[in-house]
Coordinates of C-alpha atoms in Angstrom, one line a residue:
X1 CA -28.1 8.8 -13.2
X2 CA -30.7 10.1 -10.9
X3 CA -31.9 12.9 -13.1
X4 CA -31.3 15.4 -10.3
X5 CA -28.2 17.6 -9.8
X6 CA -27.1 17.6 -6.2
X7 CA -24.2 18.8 -4.1
X8 CA -21.7 16.6 -2.3
X9 CA -18.8 17.4 -0.1
X10 CA -15.7 15.0 0.0
X11 CA -13.4 15.3 3.0
X12 CA -10.0 13.6 3.0
X13 CA -6.6 13.7 4.7
X14 CA -3.6 15.3 3.0
X15 CA -2.0 12.2 1.5
X16 CA -2.4 10.5 -1.9
X17 CA -3.8 7.4 -0.2
X18 CA -6.8 9.4 1.1
X19 CA -7.1 11.9 -1.8
X20 CA -6.8 9.8 -4.9
X21 CA -10.0 7.8 -4.2
X22 CA -11.7 11.1 -3.4
X23 CA -10.6 12.5 -6.7
X24 CA -11.9 9.5 -8.5
X25 CA -15.3 9.8 -6.8
X26 CA -15.4 13.5 -7.5
X27 CA -14.9 12.8 -11.2
X28 CA -17.6 10.2 -11.3
X29 CA -20.1 12.4 -9.5
X30 CA -19.3 15.3 -11.8
X31 CA -19.8 13.0 -14.8
X32 CA -23.3 12.2 -13.4
X33 CA -24.1 15.9 -13.3
X34 CA -23.6 16.7 -9.6
X35 CA -21.6 19.5 -7.9
X36 CA -18.7 18.5 -5.7
X37 CA -16.5 20.3 -3.2
X38 CA -13.4 19.1 -1.4
X39 CA -12.4 19.6 2.2
X40 CA -8.8 18.9 3.2
X41 CA -5.7 20.5 4.8
X42 CA -3.0 22.7 3.2
X43 CA -0.9 19.8 2.2
X44 CA -3.9 18.0 0.6
X45 CA -4.7 21.1 -1.5
X46 CA -1.4 20.7 -3.2
X47 CA -1.6 17.0 -4.0
X48 CA -1.3 16.4 -7.8
X49 CA -4.2 14.9 -9.6
X50 CA -7.0 17.1 -8.3
X51 CA -9.7 17.6 -11.1
X52 CA -9.8 21.2 -12.3
X53 CA -13.5 21.5 -11.5
X54 CA -13.0 20.5 -7.8
X55 CA -12.7 23.4 -5.4
X56 CA -10.6 22.7 -2.3
X57 CA -11.5 24.2 1.0
X58 CA -8.7 24.2 3.6
X59 CA -9.8 23.6 7.2
X60 CA -7.7 23.6 10.4
X61 CA -6.4 20.2 11.3
X62 CA -6.4 18.9 14.9
X63 CA -3.9 16.2 15.5
X64 CA -3.8 14.0 18.6
X65 CA -0.4 12.5 19.3
X66 CA 0.9 10.7 22.4
X67 CA 1.4 13.8 24.4
X68 CA -1.9 14.8 26.2
X69 CA -0.7 18.4 26.4
X70 CA -1.2 18.8 22.7
X71 CA -4.8 17.5 22.8
X72 CA -6.3 20.8 23.9
X73 CA -4.7 22.5 20.9
X74 CA -5.9 19.7 18.6
X75 CA -9.4 19.8 19.9
X76 CA -9.5 23.5 19.4
X77 CA -8.5 23.1 15.8
X78 CA -11.1 20.5 15.2
X79 CA -13.9 22.7 16.7
X80 CA -12.8 25.6 14.5
X81 CA -12.7 23.3 11.5
X82 CA -16.2 22.1 12.4
X83 CA -17.5 25.7 12.6
X84 CA -16.0 26.5 9.2
X85 CA -17.5 23.3 7.7
X86 CA -20.9 24.2 9.0
X87 CA -20.6 27.6 7.3
X88 CA -19.6 25.9 4.1
X89 CA -22.6 23.5 4.4
X90 CA -25.0 26.4 5.0
X91 CA -24.1 27.8 1.6
X92 CA -23.3 24.7 -0.4
X93 CA -26.3 22.6 0.9
X94 CA -24.7 19.1 0.4
X95 CA -26.9 16.1 0.0
X96 CA -24.2 14.1 1.7
X97 CA -20.7 14.4 3.1
X98 CA -18.2 11.6 2.3
X99 CA -15.0 11.1 4.4
X100 CA -11.9 9.2 3.2
X101 CA -10.0 9.1 6.5
X102 CA -7.2 11.2 7.9
X103 CA -7.5 13.9 10.5
X104 CA -8.6 16.6 8.0
X105 CA -11.8 14.7 7.4
X106 CA -12.9 14.8 11.1
X107 CA -14.2 18.4 11.3
X108 CA -16.3 18.0 8.2
X109 CA -17.9 14.8 9.3
X110 CA -18.6 16.1 12.8
X111 CA -20.3 19.1 11.2
X112 CA -22.3 16.8 8.9
X113 CA -23.5 14.5 11.7
X114 CA -24.4 17.5 14.0
X115 CA -26.4 19.1 11.2
X116 CA -28.3 16.0 10.2
X117 CA -26.6 15.7 6.8
X118 CA -26.2 12.1 5.6
X119 CA -22.6 10.9 5.9
X120 CA -20.5 8.1 4.4
X121 CA -16.9 7.1 5.2
X122 CA -14.7 5.1 2.8
X123 CA -12.0 3.0 4.2
X124 CA -9.1 2.2 1.8
X125 CA -7.3 -0.3 4.0
X126 CA -8.1 -3.6 5.6
X127 CA -7.9 -2.0 9.0
X128 CA -10.4 0.7 9.9
X129 CA -8.4 3.9 10.3
X130 CA -8.5 6.0 13.5
X131 CA -10.8 8.8 12.2
X132 CA -13.2 6.3 10.5
X133 CA -13.2 4.2 13.6
X134 CA -14.1 7.2 15.7
X135 CA -17.0 8.1 13.4
X136 CA -18.3 4.7 12.5
X137 CA -21.1 4.9 15.0
X138 CA -22.2 8.3 13.8
X139 CA -22.2 7.9 10.0
X140 CA -24.9 6.5 7.8
X141 CA -22.8 4.1 5.8
X142 CA -19.3 2.6 5.8
X143 CA -17.8 1.7 2.4
X144 CA -14.9 -0.7 2.5
X145 CA -12.2 -1.9 0.0
X146 CA -11.9 -5.4 1.5
X147 CA -14.4 -8.1 2.5
X148 CA -12.9 -8.3 6.0
X149 CA -11.9 -5.1 7.9
X150 CA -10.2 -5.2 11.2
X151 CA -11.1 -2.8 14.0
X152 CA -14.7 -2.7 12.7
X153 CA -17.2 -3.4 15.5
X154 CA -19.7 -6.1 14.7
X155 CA -22.6 -3.8 15.6
X156 CA -21.8 -1.6 12.7
X157 CA -21.7 -4.4 10.0
X158 CA -25.3 -3.6 9.1
X159 CA -24.1 -0.3 7.5
X160 CA -21.1 -1.8 5.7
X161 CA -20.9 -1.9 1.8
X162 CA -18.0 -3.5 0.0
X163 CA -17.2 -1.3 -3.0
X164 CA -13.4 -1.6 -3.4
X165 CA -10.8 1.0 -3.9
X166 CA -11.0 3.3 -7.0
X167 CA -8.1 3.1 -9.4
X168 CA -7.0 5.2 -12.4
X169 CA -8.9 4.8 -15.7
X170 CA -5.7 4.0 -17.6
X171 CA -5.2 0.9 -15.3
X172 CA -8.9 -0.2 -15.6
X173 CA -8.4 -0.1 -19.4
X174 CA -5.8 -2.8 -19.0
X175 CA -8.1 -5.2 -17.1
X176 CA -9.3 -7.0 -20.1
X177 CA -5.9 -7.4 -21.7
X178 CA -4.1 -10.7 -21.4
X179 CA -1.2 -11.2 -19.0
X180 CA 2.0 -10.6 -21.0
X181 CA 3.2 -13.6 -22.9
X182 CA 5.7 -15.6 -20.9
X183 CA 7.5 -18.4 -22.7
X184 CA 9.9 -20.9 -21.2
X185 CA 13.0 -19.0 -22.4
X186 CA 11.5 -15.5 -22.8
X187 CA 12.2 -12.4 -20.8
X188 CA 10.7 -12.0 -17.3
X189 CA 10.0 -8.4 -16.6
X190 CA 10.2 -7.4 -12.9
X191 CA 8.8 -4.1 -11.6
X192 CA 10.1 -2.9 -8.2
X193 CA 8.7 0.2 -6.5
X194 CA 8.5 1.4 -2.9
X195 CA 6.2 4.4 -2.9
X196 CA 6.9 7.9 -4.2
X197 CA 10.5 7.9 -2.9
X198 CA 11.3 4.2 -3.3
X199 CA 11.9 2.0 -0.2
X200 CA 15.6 1.7 0.8
X201 CA 15.1 -1.9 1.9
X202 CA 14.1 -2.8 -1.6
X203 CA 17.2 -1.3 -3.0
X204 CA 19.3 -3.2 -0.5
X205 CA 17.7 -6.6 -0.9
X206 CA 16.2 -7.0 -4.3
X207 CA 19.3 -7.0 -6.5
X208 CA 21.0 -9.6 -4.4
X209 CA 17.8 -11.7 -4.1
X210 CA 17.4 -11.8 -7.8
X211 CA 21.0 -12.8 -8.2
X212 CA 20.3 -15.9 -6.0
X213 CA 17.8 -17.3 -8.5
X214 CA 18.9 -20.3 -10.6
X215 CA 21.0 -19.2 -13.6
X216 CA 18.4 -20.4 -16.1
X217 CA 15.9 -18.0 -14.5
X218 CA 18.2 -15.2 -13.6
X219 CA 19.5 -14.8 -17.2
X220 CA 15.9 -14.1 -18.3
X221 CA 15.3 -11.1 -15.9
X222 CA 14.7 -7.6 -17.0
X223 CA 14.3 -5.2 -14.0
X224 CA 12.6 -1.8 -13.7
X225 CA 13.2 -0.3 -10.3
X226 CA 12.3 2.9 -8.6
X227 CA 15.0 4.1 -6.1
X228 CA 15.7 6.9 -3.8
X229 CA 18.1 9.5 -5.5
X230 CA 20.8 8.8 -3.0
X231 CA 20.6 5.0 -3.6
X232 CA 20.5 5.1 -7.4
X233 CA 24.2 4.6 -8.3
X234 CA 24.8 1.9 -5.6
X235 CA 21.8 -0.1 -6.9
X236 CA 22.9 0.3 -10.5
X237 CA 26.4 -1.1 -9.5
X238 CA 24.8 -4.1 -7.8
X239 CA 22.8 -5.0 -10.9
X240 CA 25.9 -4.5 -13.0
X241 CA 27.9 -6.8 -10.8
X242 CA 25.2 -9.5 -11.0
X243 CA 24.9 -9.0 -14.8
X244 CA 21.2 -8.4 -14.5
X245 CA 19.8 -5.8 -17.0
X246 CA 18.0 -3.1 -15.0
X247 CA 16.4 0.3 -15.7
X248 CA 16.5 2.5 -12.6
X249 CA 15.0 5.9 -11.9
X250 CA 13.7 8.0 -9.0
X251 CA 10.3 8.3 -10.7
X252 CA 8.5 6.8 -13.7
X253 CA 5.8 8.9 -15.3
X254 CA 4.5 6.0 -17.3
X255 CA 3.9 3.7 -14.3
X256 CA 0.7 2.3 -15.8
X257 CA 2.5 1.1 -18.9
X258 CA 5.3 -0.3 -16.7
X259 CA 2.8 -2.3 -14.7
X260 CA 1.1 -3.5 -17.9
X261 CA 4.4 -4.9 -19.2
X262 CA 5.4 -6.5 -15.9
X263 CA 5.3 -10.2 -15.2
X264 CA 6.0 -9.7 -11.5
X265 CA 5.8 -6.8 -9.0
X266 CA 7.9 -6.4 -5.9
X267 CA 7.0 -3.6 -3.4
X268 CA 5.0 -2.3 -0.5
X269 CA 1.4 -3.1 0.2
X270 CA -0.4 0.2 0.3
X271 CA -4.1 0.2 -0.5
X272 CA -3.7 1.9 -3.8
X273 CA -0.9 -0.5 -4.8
X274 CA -3.1 -3.6 -4.0
X275 CA -6.0 -2.1 -5.9
X276 CA -3.9 -1.5 -9.0
X277 CA -2.3 -4.9 -8.9
X278 CA -5.7 -6.7 -8.6
X279 CA -7.3 -4.4 -11.2
X280 CA -4.7 -5.3 -13.8
X281 CA -3.9 -8.8 -12.5
X282 CA -0.2 -8.9 -11.6
X283 CA 1.4 -11.4 -9.2
X284 CA 3.4 -9.8 -6.4
X285 CA 5.9 -10.2 -3.7
X286 CA 4.7 -7.8 -1.0
X287 CA 6.8 -6.3 1.8
X288 CA 4.4 -4.4 4.2
X289 CA 5.7 -1.1 5.7
X290 CA 6.5 -2.2 9.3
X291 CA 5.6 1.3 10.8
X292 CA 2.2 1.5 9.0
X293 CA -0.5 2.5 11.5
X294 CA -2.2 -0.6 13.0
X295 CA 0.0 -2.7 10.7
X296 CA -2.6 -2.1 8.0
X297 CA -0.3 -2.9 5.1
X298 CA 0.1 -6.5 6.3
X299 CA -3.7 -6.7 6.6
X300 CA -4.0 -5.4 3.0
X301 CA -2.2 -8.4 1.7
X302 CA -4.4 -11.1 3.2
X303 CA -7.0 -11.4 0.5
X304 CA -4.5 -11.4 -2.4
X305 CA -2.2 -13.9 -0.6
X306 CA -5.1 -16.2 0.3
X307 CA -6.2 -16.2 -3.4
X308 CA -2.7 -17.2 -4.5
X309 CA -1.9 -13.9 -6.3
X310 CA 0.9 -12.7 -4.0
X311 CA 3.5 -13.7 -1.4
X312 CA 4.0 -11.6 1.7
X313 CA 7.3 -11.2 3.4
X314 CA 7.6 -9.2 6.7
X315 CA 10.4 -6.7 6.5
X316 CA 12.4 -8.3 9.3
X317 CA 12.5 -11.5 7.2
X318 CA 13.1 -9.8 3.9
X319 CA 16.5 -11.1 2.8
X320 CA 17.9 -12.0 -0.5
X321 CA 17.5 -15.7 0.2
X322 CA 13.9 -15.4 1.3
X323 CA 13.0 -13.2 -1.7
X324 CA 14.5 -15.8 -4.1
X325 CA 12.6 -18.6 -2.3
X326 CA 9.3 -16.8 -2.7
X327 CA 9.9 -15.9 -6.3
X328 CA 10.6 -19.6 -7.0
X329 CA 7.4 -20.5 -5.3
X330 CA 5.4 -18.3 -7.6
X331 CA 7.4 -19.3 -10.7
X332 CA 7.7 -23.0 -9.9
X333 CA 6.4 -24.0 -13.4
X334 CA 5.9 -22.3 -16.7
X335 CA 2.4 -21.4 -15.9
X336 CA 3.0 -20.4 -12.2
X337 CA 3.2 -16.7 -12.7
X338 CA 0.3 -16.7 -15.1
X339 CA -1.9 -18.6 -12.7
X340 CA -0.9 -16.2 -9.9
X341 CA -1.8 -13.3 -12.2
X342 CA -5.3 -14.7 -12.6
X343 CA -5.6 -15.1 -8.9
X344 CA -4.6 -11.5 -8.4
X345 CA -7.1 -10.4 -11.1
X346 CA -9.9 -12.3 -9.4
X347 CA -9.5 -10.1 -6.3
X348 CA -10.0 -6.9 -8.3
X349 CA -13.1 -4.7 -8.0
X350 CA -13.1 -2.6 -11.2
X351 CA -16.5 -1.1 -10.4
X352 CA -15.3 0.5 -7.2
X353 CA -15.8 4.1 -8.1
X354 CA -19.2 3.4 -9.7
X355 CA -20.4 1.4 -6.7
X356 CA -19.2 4.1 -4.3
X357 CA -21.0 6.8 -6.4
X358 CA -24.2 4.7 -6.4
X359 CA -24.0 4.5 -2.6
X360 CA -23.4 8.2 -2.2
X361 CA -26.2 9.1 -4.7
X362 CA -28.6 7.0 -2.6
X363 CA -28.5 9.7 0.0
X364 CA -30.4 13.0 -0.4
X365 CA -32.5 11.8 -3.3
X366 CA -35.0 9.1 -3.7
X367 CA -35.4 6.2 -1.4
X368 CA -32.2 4.0 -1.1
X369 CA -31.7 2.5 -4.5
X370 CA -31.0 -1.1 -5.2
X371 CA -28.2 -0.5 -7.6
X372 CA -25.3 -0.7 -5.1
X373 CA -23.2 -3.7 -6.3
X374 CA -21.4 -5.3 -3.4
X375 CA -19.4 -8.5 -3.5
X376 CA -21.4 -11.7 -3.5
X377 CA -19.3 -12.9 -0.5
X378 CA -20.2 -9.9 1.6
X379 CA -24.0 -10.1 2.1
X380 CA -23.3 -8.7 5.5
X381 CA -23.4 -5.2 3.9
X382 CA -26.5 -5.8 1.8
X383 CA -29.2 -3.8 3.6
X384 CA -32.0 -1.5 2.6
X385 CA -32.4 -3.2 -0.8
X386 CA -28.7 -3.4 -1.7
X387 CA -28.0 -6.1 -4.3
X388 CA -25.6 -8.8 -3.4
X389 CA -24.5 -9.7 -6.9
X390 CA -22.0 -7.6 -9.0
X391 CA -20.9 -7.3 -12.5
X392 CA -17.4 -7.0 -11.1
X393 CA -17.5 -10.6 -9.7
X394 CA -16.4 -12.3 -12.9
X395 CA -15.7 -16.0 -13.2
X396 CA -13.6 -15.9 -16.3
X397 CA -10.9 -13.7 -17.9
X398 CA -11.4 -14.3 -21.6
X399 CA -8.0 -15.2 -23.1
X400 CA -6.1 -15.1 -19.8
X401 CA -4.3 -18.1 -18.5
X402 CA -5.8 -19.7 -15.5

C-alpha cells in the first residue's frame, strides 16, 4: 500500500488472453484502494469475468491487415480513439496507463505517451506482440511473463521487468497442495482441452494416441476432455472402442478443480494455459497452435520444456504414435510424472499480479519503489532500485515429490 488513492487506466484487446490479466490487475489495484478504468473494444466489453467495479470505455479500433487500402481507415480509427482517450484522461487524471496488447490498447497508450502520462505494457507471451512492439520505445516500462522474450530489442532491456502472468485465485490456492497421489497401479487422470471451443486436432489424435500406450498403462487411464459440440459423439465412440473411460463435454465450469485432480495435461500452449499449469504444477504435452501470430505459442513452451515440466509436439508431427511416445517419456518410471510436475511448478510465478501492481504503483506516486520482485535470473530488468530476489522463486515444495 502506498497510502494514497490514485487513478489508473488499463487498456486491453478484446480477447480473454489480453483481458484476464487486466481484470486481475484491476482487482489488485482496487484492493489497494485505487480507482481503475478499462479501455477496450465492443467485444472486450462483453468478455466474462470483468469485476463489477470496473467501468469499461469502448474506443474505436483501427486494424492494419495485409491490404494497404485499409490502413487509412485503420489509422483514422486509431486517431479518433486517441482523441477519445485524451478526453477520458482529462477527466479521470490517471497516474499511469497500462496496456495489455491488442489493437484496442493502441489509442490509449498513444494518448498517454503524447500527454506525458507514465505508461506500462504487459506482454503475456514469449514473443512481444505487435502493438507492444510498436510502443516499446515510447513506454516507461515493459512487464514480461517470461525471462526471454523474442522480438524485444536489446536497447529496451533496461526497462524490462519480469513479473509473470496473473492467474485466477482459485488456482493460486492450489499451489501449495501436493501433486495428486500416483501409485504404481492407481488411476492416471488425463485432462485434455483446446481452448474455449476445443481443438479438433486433439479430438482426432488423443483417443488413438492413448490407445497406443502399453496395456498396463492404458488400463489405468481416466480421461476428461473438452470437445467441439460437433465432435462430441465421434470422440465418445473412439474412447468406447478403445475401452478407455472418458468424461467429455463442450465446457467444464469447474476447470480449476479438474486441473487440481489431473496427473497430466494435453492441450494448446496459450499464455494463460502455461501460467495455470506452472502455478499449480502439472506436467503437460503441449501442441502449439500453428497459426498463432509470430508462432508465439511455441515460444511459450520453451521455459517449461527446458525445465522438464512439459513435452512440446508441433501440430504437423502430432500423431497418435508421437503422443504415446512423449507420454511414455514423461511417465518412464513411477516418479516420472511427479518429477515433471515439480519441474512445471518451479517455473510458476505466483506473485505475478502483486509484482505487476507494485510496478504500476511506482508511477505517479513517490520515487520508484524497491519492492518490485523480479526473477533472480533476470537481473537485466532490475533498474531504478528494483530488487532481484523474489519470494516467488522457491527452492522447495514442501511435501511435493521431486
